[in-house]
Amino acid sequence: MKILVCISKTPDTTAKIAFKNNNTQFEDAGVQWIINPYDEWYALVKAIELKEKDPSIVLHLITVGGADCDAIIRKALALGGDEAFRVDVESDDSYVIASQIAAFANKGNYDLIFTGKETIDYNGSAIGGMIAALLDLPYLSLSTQFEWNGTEAKVTREIEGGEEVDLVRLPAVISCQKGMAEQRIPNMRGIMAARTKPLKVITPIAVNALTHIVTYELPPAKAGVKLVPADDVAGLVKLLHEEAKVI
Amino acid sequence: MSVLIFIDHSDGHLKKASFEVASFGATLAKQMNTKANALVLGNVFDDLTQLGNYGINKIYQIQSDNFNHVDVKMFTSLIVQVVKQVDASVVLFSHSQTGKALAPGVAVKLNAGLVTGVCDLPKTNEGFIVKKTVFSGKAFAWVSVTSPIKVLTLNPNSFSVQIINENASVEPITVPIPNASVQVAATNKVTGEVPLSEADIVVSGGRGLKGPENWGIIEDLAHALHAATACSRPVADAHWRPHHEHVGQTGVQIAPNLYIAIGISGAIQHLAGVNRSKTIVVINKDPEAPFFKAADYGIVGDAFEVVPKLTAAIKEMQSK
Ligand SMILES: Cc1cc2nc3c(=O)[nH]c(=O)nc-3n(C[C@H](O)[C@H](O)[C@H](O)COP(=O)(O)OP(=O)(O)OC[C@H]3O[C@@H](n4cnc5c(N)ncnc54)[C@H](O)[C@@H]3O)c2cc1C
Ligand SMILES: Nc1ncnc2c1ncn2[C@@H]1O[C@H](COP(=O)(O)O)[C@@H](O)[C@H]1O
């Protein structure tokens, strides 16, 4: 079995969100970059667990981005995986990114493609569904559990108002979220091993972007909190009813 | 050219988010001098013509018992065929579990640009530029869509429904129905609760509540307000509350009218998921808790004393 895990790079969750060049670019000065939590904690660790059970599994990681993604993909390799690939193109259009991954996956005959549920910077929730459509594969979105018995996969996924358990034949694309696996910390052996694992740079295919970001905007600042004394809950109720008009 | 709105339903009933996206689509259609039509897949008990109140013109419906589950590949194919048949140029979904599953594939198959998590009407006088939330609600991006067809998903609770009376008619439409791509083995629906993403009011508890046995005060307050309940990440991680209640950057992102945070410190990752709430109330015993900086109203005090009193005061107001 061959598994491809999609890895993206995002600013650390505590990074200050600010923009530069007339609000057209994210201000990355001083920002720490991390593996997108959904990709690291759930997609990657789940794939590693599958490989631990069945060492014949080939586990590949892919990222689409510039050379500044290399540190992130090495960090992912330190957790696990045999080989990594970086498609050398930067884009803010989901279709361009998904097309690169689909083109790569198409040649690799992967049985499973894992993505995170969404990137915590762009919040697209899009790449997994796009890859599935590009490759004409079933798409299991927002998955929380995955079991594989050798012929069929059993996938639990979040749906409107609850969850659904689906049986699916591979190949398939699975977007992963909480429940899939537990976060792991890379150990020294993994970090050393990652240094020598292959990281191949792939030339992108030609795709036209269908969207692009024009500008960014920050939400207006809050006016400041109105404190109500703890012994005057009625005062708070009044404010919520008469001033804020929310109850 | 027209706007086509995918109308989601659950167990045969239309959802609040579907009315929002219908109204958003109708307003957008007016702005673009065209009509808004809806697409309903499956059987619905509710009267579909009520969508006319939200500005919908025609409702295309494909009835089948096979559509009880959203099979992504099957639904994508059906939606794409309908879009082509009715010549829609904008396709709208709610940014719900269903919308997130369907919109990306529909966009690919139509060679359409996709913008998810839309939170305002697009600018259409020059090009097509859409506002979406990024950085888990900490910022917005304006995205230009350059393809002839556009696919958008609308954030729940981000557009106030506008009543535009149209006479809506239901029209059956036929397209070839593909095979299912997955076999559904089981579904577990949480019944009776207000779904978090659609709730107008959310009452949320953090580690300050000390343990799951103390959640009664949160539930009582939520009950009095017809609110949904939520929690911070450590609370879900410790299994005090179910995972689907975890809000924040790595949990559910919500934008209710009122968010009441009880015993939650207000870490940046928590704020990311809730800071689009219209009004935020914080109850915390520590006056230095960072949440107060993001709050509109606050009480510095012990949750175990304040919350039951608050619930009582709300009930008293309601009884008047
Ligand atoms: C990558 C990453 C992603 C994360 N994503 C999320 C996320 O999505 N959502 C999330 O919530 N967190 C997330 N976190 C965790 C986050 O950083 C905080 O640790 C977490 O939000 C703290 O939860 P808390 O406020 O419930 O607990 P604490 O920080 O322990 O705060 C408890 C609060 O309760 C107050 N308190 C105590 N007793 C009482 C009382 N009797 N009455 C009133 N108040 C009382 C205290 O003053 C304190 O402010 C993430 C962290 C990381 C590193
Ligand atoms: N540049 C990228 N390279 C590789 N995978 C990506 C990239 N961007 C997004 N993904 C994957 O797609 C998932 C969903 O991303 P998004 O649709 O942008 O929210 C992420 O969790 C990743 O697994």
XYZ file of C-alpha atoms and ligand atoms in Angstrom:
643
model
C 0.000 0.000 0.000
C 1.158 3.549 -0.765
C 0.083 6.556 1.272
C 0.595 10.218 0.410
C 0.245 12.786 3.195
C -0.237 16.456 2.271
C 1.750 18.765 4.511
C 1.394 22.528 4.612
C 3.229 25.202 6.520
C 1.371 27.729 8.684
C 2.333 30.477 11.110
C 2.567 29.351 14.732
C -0.812 29.622 16.460
C 0.432 32.476 18.651
C 1.830 34.502 15.729
C 0.754 38.109 15.562
C -1.441 38.580 12.522
C -0.403 41.706 10.631
C -0.043 42.680 6.995
C 2.480 44.627 4.932
C 2.791 46.278 1.500
C -0.505 48.078 1.777
C -2.242 45.070 3.329
C -1.466 42.830 0.378
C 0.914 40.446 2.133
C 1.130 38.658 5.454
C 3.799 40.213 7.698
C 6.098 37.244 8.259
C 8.913 39.070 10.062
C 9.610 37.234 13.313
C 6.929 34.625 12.638
C 7.634 31.011 13.624
C 6.417 28.481 11.076
C 4.914 25.164 12.032
C 3.378 22.167 10.275
C -0.328 22.853 9.965
C -1.681 21.165 13.145
C -4.307 19.066 11.329
C -1.650 17.718 8.942
C 0.830 16.953 11.718
C -1.341 15.724 14.578
C -3.916 13.776 12.617
C -3.058 13.069 8.945
C 0.626 12.324 9.414
C 0.407 10.482 12.734
C -2.460 8.314 11.416
C -0.367 7.374 8.371
C 2.608 6.593 10.626
C 0.396 4.369 12.794
C -0.728 2.446 9.709
C 2.903 1.969 8.672
C 3.886 0.831 12.150
C 1.282 -1.936 11.849
C 2.310 -2.819 8.310
C 5.948 -1.913 7.560
C 5.485 -2.717 3.858
C 3.503 0.507 3.523
C 5.286 3.212 1.532
C 4.694 6.595 3.132
C 5.341 9.751 1.108
C 4.895 13.352 2.150
C 4.163 16.187 -0.234
C 4.120 19.927 0.113
C 3.519 22.614 -2.472
C 5.594 25.709 -1.859
C 8.933 27.446 -2.011
C 12.268 26.447 -0.460
C 11.135 27.979 2.857
C 8.936 24.863 3.296
C 11.968 22.581 3.541
C 12.404 23.013 7.306
C 8.752 22.104 7.841
C 8.840 19.032 5.647
C 12.030 17.860 7.391
C 10.235 18.268 10.696
C 7.425 16.119 9.337
C 9.939 13.505 8.184
C 11.348 13.460 11.718
C 7.977 12.163 12.892
C 7.888 9.523 10.163
C 7.583 8.853 6.446
C 10.022 7.463 3.885
C 10.450 10.269 1.444
C 9.243 13.811 0.888
C 8.442 15.796 -2.219
C 8.139 19.541 -2.644
C 6.439 20.919 -5.711
C 8.312 24.120 -6.280
C 5.580 26.714 -6.745
C 3.880 29.249 -4.488
C 0.209 30.059 -4.872
C -2.704 31.389 -2.844
C -5.207 29.594 -5.095
C -6.461 26.226 -3.798
C -7.014 24.957 -7.345
C -3.359 25.471 -8.267
C -2.156 23.650 -5.144
C -4.630 20.776 -5.511
C -3.738 20.401 -9.203
C -0.043 20.035 -8.343
C -0.759 17.375 -5.732
C -3.209 15.542 -8.011
C -0.712 15.523 -10.900
C 1.960 14.108 -8.614
C -0.369 11.561 -7.014
C -1.642 10.430 -10.384
C 1.827 9.171 -11.316
C 2.440 7.550 -7.934
C -0.561 5.201 -7.737
C -1.331 6.007 -4.118
C -4.023 4.017 -2.340
C -4.638 6.702 0.217
C -4.206 10.446 0.186
C -4.472 12.109 3.582
C -4.937 15.856 4.053
C -5.674 17.941 7.114
C -9.211 19.246 7.616
C -8.061 22.777 6.820
C -5.061 25.065 6.994
C -5.217 27.339 10.034
C -4.052 30.359 8.015
C -6.086 30.235 4.803
C -8.937 28.127 6.274
C -9.807 26.769 2.851
C -11.108 23.284 3.738
C -10.700 22.827 0.018
C -7.568 20.961 -1.071
C -8.727 17.444 -0.128
C -12.053 17.706 -1.951
C -10.328 19.204 -4.971
C -7.723 16.431 -5.181
C -10.500 13.838 -4.974
C -12.432 15.513 -7.796
C -9.311 15.912 -9.944
C -8.520 12.209 -9.551
C -12.177 11.075 -9.595
C -11.819 9.393 -6.205
C -14.204 9.111 -3.252
C -13.724 11.912 -0.716
C -14.188 11.323 3.006
C -14.250 14.777 4.542
C -13.715 15.701 8.206
C -12.729 12.174 9.191
C -12.240 11.297 12.850
C -11.424 7.566 12.607
C -9.891 5.313 9.988
C -9.566 1.537 9.992
C -8.211 -0.635 7.194
C -8.798 -4.382 6.976
C -6.866 -5.093 3.778
C -9.776 -4.746 1.363
C -11.980 -1.987 2.654
C -11.566 1.110 4.781
C -13.986 2.059 7.532
C -14.068 5.801 8.016
C -15.958 7.752 10.663
C -16.608 11.323 9.640
C -18.312 14.392 10.977
C -21.514 15.264 9.171
C -24.200 17.858 9.781
C -25.448 17.268 13.328
C -23.532 14.076 14.051
C -21.301 11.468 12.505
C -21.436 8.825 9.816
C -19.494 5.597 9.379
C -18.635 4.881 5.750
C -17.179 1.812 4.088
C -15.073 2.621 1.071
C -12.755 0.833 -1.331
C -9.412 2.452 -1.919
C -8.030 4.551 -3.472
C -9.659 7.431 -1.646
C -8.890 10.897 -0.307
C -9.394 11.437 3.432
C -9.356 14.786 5.230
C -8.332 14.317 8.856
C -9.249 16.031 12.102
C -9.336 15.451 15.825
C -9.933 11.835 16.803
C -7.827 10.314 14.005
C -4.672 10.102 16.097
C -2.852 11.710 19.002
C -0.162 14.353 18.601
C 3.420 12.993 18.840
C 6.702 14.669 19.686
C 9.594 13.828 17.327
C 12.473 12.025 19.067
C 16.205 12.437 18.521
C 16.432 9.297 16.385
C 13.672 10.564 14.127
C 15.316 13.965 13.797
C 18.662 12.397 12.861
C 17.016 9.992 10.403
C 15.104 12.838 8.756
C 18.375 14.524 7.774
C 19.228 11.717 5.401
C 15.748 10.951 4.090
C 15.273 12.103 0.483
C 13.487 15.409 -0.139
C 12.918 15.764 -3.866
C 12.027 19.002 -5.549
C 9.400 18.581 -8.270
C 8.872 20.946 -11.191
C 5.279 22.238 -11.118
C 2.809 21.603 -13.920
C 1.330 24.633 -15.671
C -2.040 25.618 -14.139
C -3.849 28.930 -14.234
C -5.032 30.321 -10.919
C -8.782 30.920 -10.728
C -8.619 33.193 -7.674
C -6.123 35.525 -6.034
C -6.031 37.498 -2.808
C -6.348 41.232 -3.429
C -6.036 42.621 0.103
C -6.215 41.667 3.739
C -8.109 43.412 6.496
C -8.043 43.196 10.290
C -11.279 43.251 12.288
C -12.062 46.569 13.992
C -10.643 46.862 17.507
C -13.004 46.194 20.400
C -14.213 49.251 22.291
C -13.117 47.794 25.632
C -14.828 45.702 28.213
C -17.622 46.991 30.453
C -17.180 45.373 33.852
C -20.229 44.630 35.967
C -19.778 43.932 39.706
C -20.178 40.265 40.638
C -23.116 41.056 42.913
C -25.044 42.805 40.123
C -25.883 40.041 37.640
C -29.215 41.780 37.035
C -27.189 44.732 35.715
C -25.505 42.449 33.192
C -28.842 40.989 32.089
C -30.150 44.520 31.583
C -27.138 45.495 29.458
C -27.439 42.368 27.344
C -31.147 42.960 26.851
C -31.263 46.726 26.367
C -27.837 47.766 25.117
C -26.430 44.790 23.242
C -29.942 43.491 22.394
C -28.727 39.906 22.276
C -31.122 38.312 24.776
C -26.493 33.317 -16.037
C -28.070 32.882 -12.597
C -27.250 32.150 -8.979
C -27.797 28.558 -7.825
C -28.046 27.866 -4.105
C -27.553 24.391 -2.711
C -30.166 23.924 -0.001
C -29.114 21.571 2.729
C -31.641 19.740 4.834
C -31.430 17.401 7.734
C -33.938 14.593 8.242
C -36.300 16.280 5.832
C -36.204 19.748 7.378
C -34.591 22.882 6.014
C -31.768 24.282 8.095
C -31.287 27.797 9.392
C -28.025 28.028 7.468
C -29.931 27.183 4.288
C -32.194 30.220 4.747
C -29.123 32.379 5.262
C -27.442 31.154 2.129
C -30.730 31.469 0.195
C -31.094 35.062 1.316
C -27.450 35.821 0.579
C -27.828 34.301 -2.890
C -31.005 36.247 -3.613
C -29.389 39.521 -2.555
C -26.352 38.749 -4.695
C -28.579 37.830 -7.659
C -30.386 41.183 -7.381
C -27.035 42.951 -7.290
C -26.056 41.058 -10.466
C -29.445 41.623 -12.164
C -30.244 37.982 -12.337
C -32.374 35.349 -10.589
C -31.614 33.150 -7.603
C -32.676 29.524 -7.849
C -32.274 26.742 -5.347
C -31.308 23.105 -5.671
C -32.701 20.506 -3.289
C -31.505 16.923 -3.488
C -33.756 14.381 -1.807
C -37.109 14.373 -0.083
C -38.107 17.221 2.201
C -41.158 17.410 4.479
C -41.066 21.194 4.856
C -42.834 23.372 2.303
C -40.089 24.325 -0.137
C -42.003 27.276 -1.571
C -41.305 29.137 1.705
C -37.863 29.728 0.166
C -39.649 32.375 -1.884
C -39.727 34.532 1.261
C -35.974 34.624 1.067
C -35.956 35.686 -2.569
C -35.685 32.322 -4.294
C -37.323 32.102 -7.706
C -37.270 28.460 -8.744
C -36.519 25.419 -6.675
C -35.086 22.537 -8.628
C -35.643 19.318 -6.796
C -34.462 15.801 -7.531
C -36.380 13.443 -5.284
C -34.911 10.105 -4.399
C -34.577 7.874 -1.377
C -30.927 7.450 -2.375
C -30.106 10.955 -1.225
C -30.561 10.397 2.493
C -26.794 10.495 2.883
C -24.524 13.036 1.291
C -22.340 10.882 -0.968
C -19.712 13.382 -2.034
C -18.901 11.948 -5.452
C -22.548 11.326 -6.337
C -23.778 14.708 -5.121
C -20.915 16.516 -6.852
C -21.861 14.951 -10.155
C -25.560 15.812 -9.701
C -24.866 19.422 -8.743
C -22.465 19.923 -11.646
C -25.024 18.606 -14.126
C -27.727 20.889 -12.748
C -25.414 23.920 -12.838
C -24.732 23.232 -16.504
C -28.375 22.575 -17.338
C -29.655 25.784 -15.736
C -26.608 27.807 -16.776
C -25.710 29.101 -13.318
C -22.679 31.338 -12.958
C -22.529 31.492 -9.154
C -22.988 28.368 -7.026
C -23.497 28.822 -3.282
C -23.198 26.480 -0.335
C -23.254 26.996 3.389
C -19.797 26.616 4.983
C -21.123 23.597 6.875
C -19.910 20.021 6.995
C -21.904 19.356 3.820
C -20.750 22.491 2.028
C -17.114 21.833 2.910
C -17.453 18.307 1.526
C -19.152 19.297 -1.734
C -17.992 22.748 -2.822
C -14.329 21.920 -3.637
C -15.236 19.070 -5.997
C -18.041 21.043 -7.641
C -15.618 23.904 -8.251
C -13.029 21.592 -9.825
C -15.541 19.918 -12.122
C -16.830 23.313 -13.311
C -13.350 24.803 -13.619
C -14.641 27.433 -11.231
C -12.724 29.500 -8.705
C -13.657 28.596 -5.124
C -13.821 30.854 -2.097
C -14.789 29.202 1.193
C -15.762 30.879 4.463
C -17.304 33.921 2.778
C -18.579 36.517 5.259
C -19.967 39.385 3.179
C -21.606 40.156 -0.156
C -19.145 40.123 -3.070
C -18.202 43.343 -4.849
C -19.477 42.872 -8.365
C -19.177 46.274 -10.036
C -15.659 45.527 -11.218
C -14.833 41.863 -11.363
C -15.955 39.587 -8.547
C -14.243 40.141 -5.219
C -15.274 38.218 -2.124
C -14.514 38.716 1.565
C -13.574 35.601 3.505
C -12.297 34.884 6.989
C -8.654 33.819 7.285
C -6.356 33.027 10.215
C -9.315 31.377 11.967
C -11.251 34.609 12.163
C -8.316 36.803 13.183
C -8.398 38.561 9.793
C -10.221 38.814 6.466
C -9.031 38.486 2.893
C -10.655 39.959 -0.202
C -10.331 37.368 -2.943
C -10.797 38.062 -6.626
C -12.398 35.225 -8.600
C -11.460 35.348 -12.268
C -13.171 32.248 -13.695
C -16.561 32.496 -15.482
C -18.243 30.330 -12.822
C -17.743 31.048 -9.109
C -18.322 28.674 -6.201
C -18.667 30.110 -2.689
C -19.387 28.757 0.777
C -20.990 31.193 3.244
C -20.036 31.226 6.932
C -23.056 30.510 9.155
C -24.281 33.528 11.163
C -22.472 36.022 8.943
C -25.344 37.332 6.829
C -28.614 38.632 8.256
C -31.515 37.120 6.453
C -33.516 39.577 4.347
C -37.085 38.914 3.422
C -37.635 39.445 -0.311
C -40.995 38.027 -1.353
C -40.766 36.001 -4.520
C -43.269 33.447 -5.674
C -41.168 30.359 -5.612
C -42.136 27.288 -7.570
C -40.775 23.791 -7.271
C -39.620 22.282 -10.542
C -38.475 18.732 -10.908
C -35.309 18.355 -12.898
C -33.845 15.172 -14.311
C -30.205 14.327 -14.608
C -28.548 10.913 -14.724
C -27.885 9.643 -11.188
C -24.444 8.127 -10.685
C -23.646 5.264 -8.311
C -22.769 5.871 -4.679
C -19.027 6.037 -3.970
C -19.196 4.885 -0.357
C -21.445 2.558 1.580
C -22.924 4.057 4.726
C -22.621 1.615 7.625
C -24.059 3.805 10.393
C -25.104 7.342 11.281
C -25.247 8.818 14.755
C -27.047 12.101 14.989
C -27.046 14.221 18.086
C -30.684 15.092 18.551
C -32.344 17.761 20.593
C -29.287 19.983 20.886
C -28.817 23.331 19.220
C -26.014 22.773 16.652
C -23.013 24.844 17.663
C -22.295 26.452 14.302
C -25.885 27.662 13.929
C -26.542 28.768 17.485
C -27.409 32.419 18.151
C -26.153 32.114 21.711
C -23.300 29.921 22.950
C -22.401 29.260 26.593
C -18.886 27.944 26.919
C -16.882 26.550 29.824
C -13.163 26.154 30.433
C -10.780 24.537 32.849
C -11.927 26.992 35.517
C -14.949 24.748 36.054
C -12.619 22.162 37.606
C -14.391 19.016 36.359
C -17.194 17.563 34.220
C -19.405 17.131 37.287
C -19.710 20.924 37.476
C -21.188 21.383 33.992
C -24.714 21.608 35.364
C -24.395 25.363 35.860
C -23.291 25.766 32.212
C -26.152 23.613 30.960
C -28.720 25.430 33.092
C -27.622 28.784 31.737
C -27.579 27.443 28.177
C -31.027 26.000 28.662
C -32.445 29.293 29.926
C -31.048 31.068 26.857
C -31.847 28.308 24.305
C -28.130 28.312 23.700
C -25.650 25.714 22.500
C -22.812 24.664 24.791
C -19.125 24.792 23.925
C -15.788 24.370 25.682
C -12.077 25.125 25.484
C -9.629 22.611 24.086
C -8.180 21.227 27.347
C -11.730 20.499 28.493
C -12.379 18.357 25.388
C -8.913 16.800 25.594
C -9.617 15.726 29.174
C -12.929 14.223 27.931
C -14.950 16.425 30.257
C -16.971 17.382 27.208
C -17.352 15.868 23.704
C -14.859 16.888 21.015
C -17.465 18.526 18.828
C -17.916 21.224 21.506
C -14.269 22.319 21.321
C -14.072 25.822 19.863
C -10.980 27.715 18.773
C -8.279 27.755 16.182
C -8.047 23.956 16.150
C -11.714 23.376 16.921
C -15.010 24.738 15.662
C -15.048 28.385 14.628
C -18.224 30.186 15.526
C -19.782 33.639 15.248
C -22.912 33.714 17.410
C -24.706 36.880 18.511
C -23.692 36.189 22.083
C -20.766 34.153 23.414
C -20.530 33.669 27.177
C -17.113 32.399 28.280
C -16.980 30.970 31.786
C -13.703 29.975 33.441
C -11.793 30.312 30.169
C -8.525 32.259 30.207
C -8.790 33.545 26.639
C -5.655 32.083 25.052
C -5.008 33.372 21.546
C -5.912 29.970 20.043
C -9.249 30.015 21.828
C -10.018 33.605 20.809
C -9.317 32.761 17.169
C -12.405 30.567 17.045
C -14.813 32.914 18.807
C -13.727 36.505 18.238
C -16.212 37.053 15.427
C -19.049 36.708 17.959
C -21.092 39.901 18.003
C -21.122 40.225 21.787
C -18.724 38.499 24.174
C -19.347 38.133 27.912
C -16.527 36.854 30.129
C -16.926 35.470 33.632
C -13.566 34.779 35.249
C -12.258 35.098 38.795
C -8.926 36.491 37.582
C -9.164 40.203 36.632
C -5.953 39.746 34.601
C -7.408 36.968 32.408
C -6.590 37.902 28.787
C -10.185 37.189 27.730
C -11.344 40.492 29.266
C -9.401 42.354 26.541
C -11.543 40.685 23.880
C -14.814 40.997 25.796
C -17.686 43.473 25.567
C -18.986 42.741 29.062
C -17.336 41.048 31.980
C -17.795 39.946 35.546
C -14.765 39.332 37.734
C -15.975 36.629 40.081
C -16.296 32.985 40.945
C -18.241 31.107 38.297
C -19.834 28.840 40.878
C -21.459 31.857 42.528
C -22.062 34.118 39.513
C -23.458 31.677 36.944
C -26.432 30.314 38.949
C -27.385 33.894 39.855
C -27.119 34.915 36.214
C -29.366 32.032 35.151
C -31.917 33.067 37.767
C -31.796 36.711 36.669
C -32.326 35.722 33.033
C -35.311 33.570 33.935
C -36.718 36.446 35.919
C -36.337 38.817 32.980
C -37.980 36.287 30.658
C -40.930 35.869 32.984
C -41.693 39.585 32.861
C -1.333 24.658 18.543
C -2.328 24.942 19.609
C -3.680 24.999 19.268
C -4.638 25.262 20.264
N -5.966 25.334 19.895
C -6.895 25.632 20.839
C -8.279 25.750 20.496
O -8.682 25.552 19.351
N -9.159 26.067 21.478
C -8.772 26.277 22.783
O -9.634 26.573 23.615
N -7.487 26.170 23.121
C -6.530 25.842 22.195
N -5.237 25.723 22.572
C -4.914 25.766 24.007
C -4.781 27.180 24.543
O -3.463 27.645 24.325
C -5.086 27.210 26.041
O -4.219 26.322 26.710
C -6.526 26.828 26.398
O -7.439 27.567 25.613
C -6.775 27.089 27.867
O -8.045 26.582 28.246
P -8.833 27.203 29.473
O -8.965 28.657 29.275
O -10.065 26.394 29.625
O -7.892 26.828 30.704
P -6.904 27.745 31.561
O -5.949 28.452 30.705
O -6.396 26.850 32.613
O -7.848 28.852 32.177
C -8.793 28.612 33.186
C -9.370 29.943 33.552
O -10.413 29.741 34.498
C -10.344 30.762 35.474
N -10.971 30.236 36.685
C -10.506 29.292 37.532
N -11.386 29.052 38.509
C -12.449 29.844 38.295
C -13.678 30.055 38.957
N -14.030 29.369 40.053
N -14.534 30.960 38.450
C -14.212 31.674 37.332
N -13.068 31.513 36.664
C -12.188 30.603 37.127
C -8.875 31.056 35.623
O -8.691 32.382 36.125
C -8.383 30.913 34.194
O -8.421 32.143 33.500
C -4.249 25.469 21.588
C -2.890 25.422 21.923
C -1.943 25.170 20.956
C -0.500 25.147 21.337
N 0.658 24.065 -0.025
C 0.225 22.846 0.349
N 1.012 21.753 0.154
C 0.580 20.508 0.524
N -0.598 20.290 1.098
C -1.414 21.338 1.325
C -1.049 22.670 0.958
N -2.049 23.488 1.319
C -3.006 22.719 1.887
N -2.626 21.419 1.882
C -3.372 20.263 2.449
O -4.751 20.484 2.312
C -5.382 20.580 3.592
C -6.502 21.579 3.546
O -5.991 22.855 3.207
P -6.929 24.086 2.818
O -7.856 23.594 1.775
O -5.997 25.138 2.331
O -7.617 24.475 4.092
C -4.250 20.913 4.557
O -4.571 20.499 5.859
C -3.085 20.130 3.933
O -3.147 18.760 4.279
